Every structure is written in structure tokens, then in C-alpha cells.
Amino acid sequence: MKSLLKFITCGSVDDGKSTLIGHMLYEAKLLFADQERALELDSRLGSRGGKIDYSLLLDGLLAEREQGITIDVAYRYFTTDHRSFIVADTPGHEEYTRNMAVGASFADLAVILVDATKGIITQTKRHTRICALMGIKHLVLAVNKMDLVDFDTDKFDAIKEEFSRITTEFQFESIQVIPVSATEGDNITTKSPNTPWYQGLALLPYLESVEVHASDDAKPFMMPIQRVCRPDHTFRGFQGQIEAGSIAVGDELITLPSHEKAKVKRILVTDQDRNSAHAGQPVTIQLDREVDVSRGCVFTKDNQLQEADSFSSTILWMDDSVLTPGKDVLVKVGTKVLPGTVTAIKHKIDINTGNTVTADQLVKNELAVCEISLSDGIVFDSFEKNKSIGGFILIDRVTNMTSACGVIDEALQSSDNSGRMDTEITRDVRAQQKGQQPLTIWLSGSVADNTAIAKAVERRLVARGYHTMLIDNSAGESVRQLAAYAALLNDAGLLALVPAGSANESDLAIAKEMIGQAFLPIEAAINSNLIEEAAKDIVKRVVKALIQDSYTI
Amino acid sequence: MEKLTLDSIDATTHLDQLEAEAIYIIREVAAECENPVMLYSIGKDSSVMLHLALKAFYPEKPPFPFLHIDTTWKFKEMIEFRDRKAKEFGIKMLVHSNQEGIEQGINPFDHGSAYTDIMKTQALKQGLDKYGFTAAFGGGRRDEEKSRAKERIFSFRNKNHAWDPKNQRPEMWKLFNTRINKGESIRVFPISNWTEKDIWQYIRRENIDIVPLYFAKERPVVNRDGQMIMVDDERMKLQPGEKIETAKMRFRTLGCYPLTGGAPSEADTLDAIIEETLGAVSSERTTRVIDQEEAGSMERRKREGYF
């Protein structure tokens, strides 16, 4: 069966971009007869005096026809004997950068046009940068209007060399440079006799054969949850598209951010039962046990993903309004939407040159490194590894406009170390000074019981010479909040006592994740007249835990 | 234990990619939009859309209703097919017609483009407003017409259901922004990236039932302005010189019978239809009378709220 190649064309009006695609469709006999008639009819009205203007095939909107430019993305579809294609024709002007980014975000490959008479120009560099930012891995540089430079191989080589210089800063997987003439048809569908010195394929045969789908199947399994499917009380399945790797019935997977483990009981690929499924397939997964998972959560097999509630990112601002730090937005990453704030603009990146420019605000079509903080943690991965949870959009909370798109560069401080400064005085130093190892005694049961028991436990621990702190949970703090407090106390070298109240497995998993090795969960729901007995028992367990880990007392 | 079928080691084909993209979009809307509906026009694209909706949520039924805008001039076989499918799949099928238009006797013979506006565009707006739908799935494809080629998958409409082609929201990767303000709504086109050929190949692969009018058969027709118009009922008004003939013919698109031209054809199986489509010399919408009026007519119509 044929595969599908999604590509874009970029270049300016004068580079003959629409003409190139139009000509390719025409030459490859991929036009329907009535479109061809309409084209000839339209051409008679236009400026080329009766000669076919191939660009009319693509410039669809009335405003564009009137202005003679491409202002939005137009999609065209064609199939050859070897492949199906979707081509997005994107505008070249700097003021339409965001429209180009829309086209680029959808494509696997970009055909960038340059005019052989002008060579590499500023916009060529800009287009290359946008393609790289949006995740395109494969480029074709079509050096157009070769007929106007008499198919001069030196001119071509110079352009090729310069292009290879400007692309070194990006991680493109393939780059093919092809000499063409869009109006005359050289190297469009067949090799041109005018360029005997060019060893590669003509444009269309190249597009038919280039390999762009680096196997997503080989990556670790990852699937963001789109929705929970519950037709009745007997069925609960998680629906989404597998974005990387594969999964089989019986495999164990990890749910994020709840960090639960469960085995796959059943896999439906659309409406068919399957033993396994792979990247790109829409599935419904049933697990062998109840898990705390809803839309926006992520399934993984070997958890190499990251979690954070603030990150540094490279964004393209696309809104007519001006971005200043402190802007409240909605952030969509994968299938998760949550409130956030653009906390800082670190610096702008000149979209043409890549140079760093200091800035305290951004206007439309500008690129910048920004810090964004979120109301809660998200699961993400680097954009290079997983486009689907490494890219994000920012939505204006008033106008609902998609104001920016961006890629996550790295997590900033994670949610479990808030309030702490990084200094050379480490947890170990502080603990040693107190002659003890830090521990979080996480009591579950009812908060009231827990608090009473915790008080008794603390009294006994202090009597034994331990440094402790009891957290007040009378207000019913969230698990994350409690765990963050406890971790902070542990960092101070203290034994933290947390009357956590009723805790389910996922809460415990979160606490364990945030507190780490120092985590000691104890079920402590008991009759109130036995508080001292329980406390005594708990102290024994605490001391045992400390000794087992060969802690010095 | 469930019965599991053997997995074929199939490479992902372009149809699989298109299907996955459409299902992803349909699920996103169901998960994020408050009150979605799927428009159902009974044609082959709608049959594919319905099929995709059934697959997207299986074993659950689609968590939204379907809406048919009935101009009252559809082919009889279409209405019969609609009711049969709704029953077969157990989905909620809403039907809306513009009652004022009916009372005023608006018809395709006497009222020309006003008919399309009143019985289709206005009726659609009424139907969406009546139920307060915030998102409506449509089966529009970008290969159908030039202005559609530029429309996003999520296309936003203001309170008057109008489209502003110059102010479309950027659509990045698969991160669809479904947020709207009160009174606004979204048209969502999950099969934007399908071509007519993809539709037919998918219908064959998935064994999707379509209205019999797509298959060649002897039918009573008149020749009008070079198009074959089928005489579906006694309301058909003949023009001077026209006479009803019987011809073996089929339809490439379906709509209101007086406005839908068919073509002579021997293609009475899916394979024959696909064969005919692949070798087609006319792109699909030539047989829809309104599109030929002038360059840009569809874009103008859409700005005014045509789907």
C-alpha cells in the first residue's frame, strides 16, 4: 500500500512557489479536466497573456487573487503511482510567519524555494528556522529560475554551499538541493537535459521516494489519554492515539501523573480486538485494575517522561496583542489544558538570524525563550523525542485566540522542591549536623485520629533525642502540598510527621514519588483510647526503619 | 476472556493515517466541546463520517446526536436510507426543516439561489440555534473547492454563523483549540484531508453502506443544461421541450434532486465506481449547479454562513 507524505512549500511570491506546485500537478497529469479548463480560462484574464499561470491552481482566496499573494495555507492533494501527497502552500512574507508555522507544524518535509538569480536571502533563513522549530526533519532546497542563470553549475554550487552552512545549527535528518525551473519545467517531474551536472533525482521522483517516517514504533510506548469510555458500569476503557512505541495485551504500563502500575487486559484498535497496537493507531485500552486516570493523563511503559509545573520554552507569538510577562493563559500540552502564566521573557530570537536579543515584550511573529508556570504539574517530554507532548499552544483566556505555539526546552524547578534554595548546604549536611537521618512518617486513617497519634509519636521521638516537626493538616491540605512540606522538612534534616488522613493508592504513589527514599507510610486508624499503644508501636517501626537504613542515631 | 483476532503485520497505509487523524479529531471534540452535533447529509461523505464516529467511541455509542437539514427536496431513497441507518445503529437522529420556507412554498424551480439560502443556509442556522449546539461536525473536504482548501479543520463562526477567512486561528500540530465565547460555534471537518478517491477506497475497505443512488441503474431523467436530472417525484416541473427518458446513470454527489445532476454510467458495483472515479475527467462538484456560477461563489456563500 502507498504511504502518505505531507509536505509544505515555502518561499516568496517571486520565487514561484505556487507555480512550482501547479506545474508539478499539471505535468504529472494530476489535474481533473475541468480544473484544467478553469485554469486556462483564469489565465486569459490574468497577466501572463494567455500562457498558463500555474499558480492560479493554488491561490484560492479572493483577497489573494486580488493582491496576487498567498496569505494563508492552502492544501492540495495528489496521488502518483508511488505515493499519496498532501501539500500545504504557505505564505512567504514575514508578516504571515504564523501561517507558515501552521503549515510547517503539519508537515514531514519542506520544499524551500530560492531564486537562483538572488541566492540565499534573509527569508530563506527565516523559513529554515521556522521549519526546524516546528519539528520538520527533512528539507528540499529547490533552486528555482535556473533558466535565468543559464543553468550555471557554479551559481548552483555556491547556493548549495551557503545553505549547508546555515543549516548546521539545526538537526535536519536529510537535505536535498535540486536545480529547477518552475515555469519551464526543468527537473520537476523528469531530469532536465539542461542540468547534466546534477546527479540527483528530479523533484517529484525525489518526493516519491524520500523516507521520512523514522520508526515511531521503536520508541518507548507513550499515549496521552483523550477520553475515558464508559458505555455502562461493566466497561471502562481509555481512549487515545498511541504516539510512540507499541503495546500488547498483558504488558504492564505506568499511569502518569498518578504513578500506578496496571496490566493491559484488552486492546481495541477502533472497533476491533487486537493483541497489540502501535504508534499512530487510535485505541481503547482496558486495564486489569482501577486506576486514577482521566483525560490529560499519560500511559507509558518505562517511565522516561518528565513532570513539572514550570518550564522554559521557545515560543512563536502569533497574537495581534503584545505579550508581556505576567500574562495569564491556558496551556495545552498533548490532551491536557490547564491555566498558566508566562512568568518571564528571557530573550528574543531574531527569526532571520537566530541572534539573541534582549526584550521585555513580544509582538506578533516574534520568537522568544520564555518561562511558563502552570497551576498544576504536567507530564511532558522533549520535543525532539515526542512532538505530541513536547509542543504546546497558549490560548488567550479572554479572546480564546491561539496566541502562541512553542516547544518545551526544559523543566524549571519541579513541584516538590518549592521554597528551597540550591546551596552547598545539602540535606545530608543538615541531617548530619542533627545526628539523624530525615524521614517522613506518613500517617493515613482519619485526620483527627492521625493528629492525635502523631502528637503522641512526636513526644516519644523527641524524648529519644530526635529532631522532629509535626505538620498541621486541620485544613485538609492536598497530597502534593503535604508532600512538598514534608520534603522541605526532610531537607532541613528533620523527621516529618504527616497526619495525611484517608489516602488512596494514587495519593500514596504521589507522596512516595515526591518524598523519595525518606517516605515511610503507616496505616494508623485506631480506637482513640489506644492512642498511646499505637504511638509506641509506630515509634518502634520508625526506629527500625532508621536502623535498617543504617542511619546513625 | 475475549476472543482475540490474529494481528496482521500491516504497514500503516495512507487510509489508516487519515482514519486515525479523523478519529483523533472527533474524540477531541467529544471530550472538550460542550454540546457537539454531527451534521448528517446522507451522502457518501456523511456515511463515512458516521462510520468514523461509531469506530471512534466503540463500544460506546457516539456521545452526540446527528442532525439532518431536510430541504424537503431530497431524493426519496435518501430519506429512507437515513431512517434505516439511524435505527440500525441506535443513534439519535434529529431532523430540521425551515418551516417558514415550506409555508412560503420555497422551491428549487422558482427561487434559484434564494432556495439554497432559505432551505439550506437559514435552515442550518435555525437547527443549530434551536438545540444550542456549540460544535458541528461537517464532512467538508479540502479537495472539493478552492476556498475549502484554505479552511482550518476547526473553523470558527460568530454569533451569525459567519466565517472570517482572514482571521482564522492558527492550528498547530494536533493541539486543537476548541474554546469559544458564548454565542459562537465551531464547524469541525475531520475528513478535511481526504480526497474523493480516499472516500471511495475507505468505503470499500470498511464495507460501508451507501445510498443506492450512487450505483448505476435505469432511472427516469430529463436533460437540463447538459446535466441529467432525475424525476424523483411528481413535484418535478418540466421545462418546454423537456421529456422524461430512461437512462442508466448514477450520481457522484447527492443533494436536492432537482439540483443534482447525474451522469450516464455503467458502474453498478463499488469497484466499478472507483474505477470510474480514478479515471474521472470532471472534479466532483461540477455536478452541483451552484458552484459553477462564478469564481469564488463558494467562499462568498460560506462567509454568509453556508456550511
mmCIF file of N, CA, C and O in Angstrom, chain A residues 416-465:
data_model
loop_
_atom_site.group_PDB
_atom_site.id
_atom_site.type_symbol
_atom_site.label_atom_id
_atom_site.label_comp_id
_atom_site.label_asym_id
_atom_site.label_seq_id
_atom_site.Cartn_x
_atom_site.Cartn_y
_atom_site.Cartn_z
ATOM 1 N N ASP A 416 8.081 19.527 43.717
ATOM 2 C CA ASP A 416 8.346 19.016 45.066
ATOM 3 C C ASP A 416 9.505 19.730 45.753
ATOM 4 O O ASP A 416 9.878 19.385 46.846
ATOM 5 N N ASN A 417 10.098 20.718 45.115
ATOM 6 C CA ASN A 417 11.174 21.392 45.837
ATOM 7 C C ASN A 417 10.938 22.905 45.936
ATOM 8 O O ASN A 417 11.851 23.687 46.046
ATOM 9 N N SER A 418 9.671 23.271 45.937
ATOM 10 C CA SER A 418 9.364 24.693 46.020
ATOM 11 C C SER A 418 9.783 25.219 47.391
ATOM 12 O O SER A 418 9.709 24.519 48.394
ATOM 13 N N GLY A 419 10.229 26.433 47.458
ATOM 14 C CA GLY A 419 10.598 27.040 48.728
ATOM 15 C C GLY A 419 12.018 26.740 49.156
ATOM 16 O O GLY A 419 12.438 27.143 50.228
ATOM 17 N N ARG A 420 12.744 26.015 48.306
ATOM 18 C CA ARG A 420 14.094 25.626 48.714
ATOM 19 C C ARG A 420 15.115 26.317 47.818
ATOM 20 O O ARG A 420 14.925 26.424 46.618
ATOM 21 N N MET A 421 16.188 26.776 48.411
ATOM 22 C CA MET A 421 17.276 27.348 47.624
ATOM 23 C C MET A 421 18.320 26.279 47.384
ATOM 24 O O MET A 421 18.579 25.453 48.251
ATOM 25 N N ASP A 422 18.911 26.284 46.211
ATOM 26 C CA ASP A 422 20.030 25.382 45.986
ATOM 27 C C ASP A 422 21.290 26.003 46.577
ATOM 28 O O ASP A 422 21.746 27.045 46.133
ATOM 29 N N THR A 423 21.823 25.387 47.606
ATOM 30 C CA THR A 423 23.081 25.883 48.184
ATOM 31 C C THR A 423 23.987 24.686 48.420
ATOM 32 O O THR A 423 23.593 23.550 48.186
ATOM 33 N N GLU A 424 25.195 24.950 48.911
ATOM 34 C CA GLU A 424 26.104 23.830 49.180
ATOM 35 C C GLU A 424 25.724 23.101 50.472
ATOM 36 O O GLU A 424 26.204 22.022 50.766
ATOM 37 N N ILE A 425 24.853 23.745 51.265
ATOM 38 C CA ILE A 425 24.359 23.071 52.474
ATOM 39 C C ILE A 425 23.278 22.089 52.041
ATOM 40 O O ILE A 425 22.136 22.471 51.787
ATOM 41 N N THR A 426 23.601 20.819 51.892
ATOM 42 C CA THR A 426 22.661 19.834 51.366
ATOM 43 C C THR A 426 21.880 19.198 52.498
ATOM 44 O O THR A 426 22.139 19.432 53.688
ATOM 45 N N ARG A 427 20.921 18.367 52.116
ATOM 46 C CA ARG A 427 20.122 17.620 53.072
ATOM 47 C C ARG A 427 21.040 16.801 53.990
ATOM 48 O O ARG A 427 20.841 16.757 55.204
ATOM 49 N N ASP A 428 22.059 16.169 53.391
ATOM 50 C CA ASP A 428 22.983 15.342 54.184
ATOM 51 C C ASP A 428 23.710 16.154 55.244
ATOM 52 O O ASP A 428 23.860 15.720 56.386
ATOM 53 N N VAL A 429 24.138 17.346 54.827
ATOM 54 C CA VAL A 429 24.857 18.213 55.771
ATOM 55 C C VAL A 429 23.966 18.561 56.957
ATOM 56 O O VAL A 429 24.346 18.440 58.125
ATOM 57 N N ARG A 430 22.749 18.952 56.642
ATOM 58 C CA ARG A 430 21.815 19.355 57.698
ATOM 59 C C ARG A 430 21.459 18.176 58.603
ATOM 60 O O ARG A 430 21.327 18.319 59.817
ATOM 61 N N ALA A 431 21.295 16.997 57.994
ATOM 62 C CA ALA A 431 20.933 15.812 58.770
ATOM 63 C C ALA A 431 22.082 15.412 59.700
ATOM 64 O O ALA A 431 21.882 15.112 60.880
ATOM 65 N N GLN A 432 23.291 15.454 59.134
ATOM 66 C CA GLN A 432 24.458 15.066 59.911
ATOM 67 C C GLN A 432 24.625 15.968 61.133
ATOM 68 O O GLN A 432 24.949 15.509 62.230
ATOM 69 N N GLN A 433 24.400 17.242 60.927
ATOM 70 C CA GLN A 433 24.518 18.223 61.996
ATOM 71 C C GLN A 433 23.596 17.852 63.154
ATOM 72 O O GLN A 433 23.902 18.073 64.319
ATOM 73 N N LYS A 434 22.435 17.246 62.820
ATOM 74 C CA LYS A 434 21.466 16.860 63.847
ATOM 75 C C LYS A 434 21.669 15.414 64.297
ATOM 76 O O LYS A 434 20.951 14.907 65.157
ATOM 77 N N GLY A 435 22.609 14.744 63.661
ATOM 78 C CA GLY A 435 22.906 13.371 64.052
ATOM 79 C C GLY A 435 21.764 12.416 63.772
ATOM 80 O O GLY A 435 21.523 11.464 64.497
ATOM 81 N N GLN A 436 21.029 12.651 62.709
ATOM 82 C CA GLN A 436 19.921 11.750 62.379
ATOM 83 C C GLN A 436 19.700 11.719 60.869
ATOM 84 O O GLN A 436 20.224 12.566 60.155
ATOM 85 N N GLN A 437 18.949 10.733 60.425
ATOM 86 C CA GLN A 437 18.554 10.711 59.029
ATOM 87 C C GLN A 437 17.117 11.213 58.922
ATOM 88 O O GLN A 437 16.278 10.842 59.726
ATOM 89 N N PRO A 438 16.829 12.045 57.950
ATOM 90 C CA PRO A 438 15.459 12.548 57.803
ATOM 91 C C PRO A 438 14.493 11.437 57.385
ATOM 92 O O PRO A 438 14.903 10.481 56.715
ATOM 93 N N LEU A 439 13.251 11.596 57.803
ATOM 94 C CA LEU A 439 12.239 10.587 57.477
ATOM 95 C C LEU A 439 10.878 11.281 57.478
ATOM 96 O O LEU A 439 10.669 12.223 58.243
ATOM 97 N N THR A 440 10.004 10.849 56.573
ATOM 98 C CA THR A 440 8.623 11.350 56.618
ATOM 99 C C THR A 440 7.724 10.221 57.084
ATOM 100 O O THR A 440 7.652 9.171 56.447
ATOM 101 N N ILE A 441 7.085 10.431 58.228
ATOM 102 C CA ILE A 441 6.173 9.420 58.758
ATOM 103 C C ILE A 441 4.778 9.819 58.300
ATOM 104 O O ILE A 441 4.196 10.789 58.788
ATOM 105 N N TRP A 442 4.318 9.113 57.281
ATOM 106 C CA TRP A 442 3.085 9.483 56.573
ATOM 107 C C TRP A 442 1.938 8.643 57.141
ATOM 108 O O TRP A 442 1.819 7.470 56.839
ATOM 109 N N LEU A 443 1.126 9.248 58.007
ATOM 110 C CA LEU A 443 0.064 8.504 58.685
ATOM 111 C C LEU A 443 -1.230 8.608 57.914
ATOM 112 O O LEU A 443 -1.676 9.707 57.578
ATOM 113 N N SER A 444 -1.839 7.445 57.597
ATOM 114 C CA SER A 444 -3.143 7.510 56.948
ATOM 115 C C SER A 444 -4.202 6.893 57.836
ATOM 116 O O SER A 444 -3.932 6.034 58.667
ATOM 117 N N GLY A 445 -5.399 7.340 57.655
ATOM 118 C CA GLY A 445 -6.528 6.965 58.504
ATOM 119 C C GLY A 445 -7.419 8.183 58.534
ATOM 120 O O GLY A 445 -7.523 8.884 57.525
ATOM 121 N N SER A 446 -8.030 8.509 59.668
ATOM 122 C CA SER A 446 -8.754 9.779 59.706
ATOM 123 C C SER A 446 -7.794 10.853 60.203
ATOM 124 O O SER A 446 -6.901 10.573 61.009
ATOM 125 N N VAL A 447 -7.969 12.092 59.707
ATOM 126 C CA VAL A 447 -7.047 13.161 60.067
ATOM 127 C C VAL A 447 -7.021 13.392 61.577
ATOM 128 O O VAL A 447 -5.970 13.561 62.188
ATOM 129 N N ALA A 448 -8.224 13.363 62.209
ATOM 130 C CA ALA A 448 -8.315 13.616 63.654
ATOM 131 C C ALA A 448 -7.532 12.562 64.434
ATOM 132 O O ALA A 448 -6.693 12.887 65.287
ATOM 133 N N ASP A 449 -7.772 11.273 64.104
ATOM 134 C CA ASP A 449 -7.027 10.188 64.746
ATOM 135 C C ASP A 449 -5.538 10.341 64.502
ATOM 136 O O ASP A 449 -4.717 10.257 65.409
ATOM 137 N N ASN A 450 -5.205 10.588 63.228
ATOM 138 C CA ASN A 450 -3.806 10.706 62.852
ATOM 139 C C ASN A 450 -3.108 11.797 63.651
ATOM 140 O O ASN A 450 -1.980 11.625 64.095
ATOM 141 N N THR A 451 -3.816 12.923 63.812
ATOM 142 C CA THR A 451 -3.197 14.047 64.503
ATOM 143 C C THR A 451 -2.924 13.692 65.955
ATOM 144 O O THR A 451 -1.835 13.950 66.486
ATOM 145 N N ALA A 452 -3.907 13.055 66.583
ATOM 146 C CA ALA A 452 -3.727 12.643 67.976
ATOM 147 C C ALA A 452 -2.561 11.663 68.101
ATOM 148 O O ALA A 452 -1.694 11.802 68.977
ATOM 149 N N ILE A 453 -2.517 10.692 67.199
ATOM 150 C CA ILE A 453 -1.428 9.703 67.242
ATOM 151 C C ILE A 453 -0.085 10.379 66.965
ATOM 152 O O ILE A 453 0.909 10.143 67.665
ATOM 153 N N ALA A 454 -0.085 11.267 65.952
ATOM 154 C CA ALA A 454 1.162 11.924 65.567
ATOM 155 C C ALA A 454 1.749 12.719 66.733
ATOM 156 O O ALA A 454 2.968 12.734 66.945
ATOM 157 N N LYS A 455 0.854 13.375 67.500
ATOM 158 C CA LYS A 455 1.325 14.135 68.663
ATOM 159 C C LYS A 455 2.021 13.207 69.658
ATOM 160 O O LYS A 455 3.097 13.518 70.180
ATOM 161 N N ALA A 456 1.397 12.067 69.905
ATOM 162 C CA ALA A 456 1.977 11.095 70.841
ATOM 163 C C ALA A 456 3.302 10.545 70.320
ATOM 164 O O ALA A 456 4.272 10.394 71.067
ATOM 165 N N VAL A 457 3.324 10.284 69.001
ATOM 166 C CA VAL A 457 4.554 9.762 68.400
ATOM 167 C C VAL A 457 5.676 10.790 68.523
ATOM 168 O O VAL A 457 6.801 10.469 68.890
ATOM 169 N N GLU A 458 5.334 12.036 68.246
ATOM 170 C CA GLU A 458 6.349 13.084 68.259
ATOM 171 C C GLU A 458 6.966 13.224 69.657
ATOM 172 O O GLU A 458 8.175 13.351 69.820
ATOM 173 N N ARG A 459 6.060 13.213 70.690
ATOM 174 C CA ARG A 459 6.527 13.314 72.067
ATOM 175 C C ARG A 459 7.571 12.248 72.359
ATOM 176 O O ARG A 459 8.638 12.509 72.903
ATOM 177 N N ARG A 460 7.251 11.025 71.959
ATOM 178 C CA ARG A 460 8.152 9.914 72.227
ATOM 179 C C ARG A 460 9.464 10.045 71.454
ATOM 180 O O ARG A 460 10.538 9.716 71.958
ATOM 181 N N LEU A 461 9.383 10.511 70.190
ATOM 182 C CA LEU A 461 10.595 10.652 69.377
ATOM 183 C C LEU A 461 11.512 11.740 69.927
ATOM 184 O O LEU A 461 12.730 11.570 70.003
ATOM 185 N N VAL A 462 10.895 12.851 70.335
ATOM 186 C CA VAL A 462 11.687 13.955 70.894
ATOM 187 C C VAL A 462 12.377 13.484 72.177
ATOM 188 O O VAL A 462 13.552 13.771 72.425
ATOM 189 N N ALA A 463 11.624 12.688 72.977
ATOM 190 C CA ALA A 463 12.184 12.156 74.213
ATOM 191 C C ALA A 463 13.409 11.289 73.925
ATOM 192 O O ALA A 463 14.344 11.214 74.710
ATOM 193 N N ARG A 464 13.408 10.643 72.760
ATOM 194 C CA ARG A 464 14.547 9.805 72.391
ATOM 195 C C ARG A 464 15.669 10.614 71.739
ATOM 196 O O ARG A 464 16.656 10.050 71.283
ATOM 197 N N GLY A 465 15.469 11.934 71.599
ATOM 198 C CA GLY A 465 16.535 12.783 71.081
ATOM 199 C C GLY A 465 16.443 13.107 69.606
ATOM 200 O O GLY A 465 17.370 13.669 69.025
#
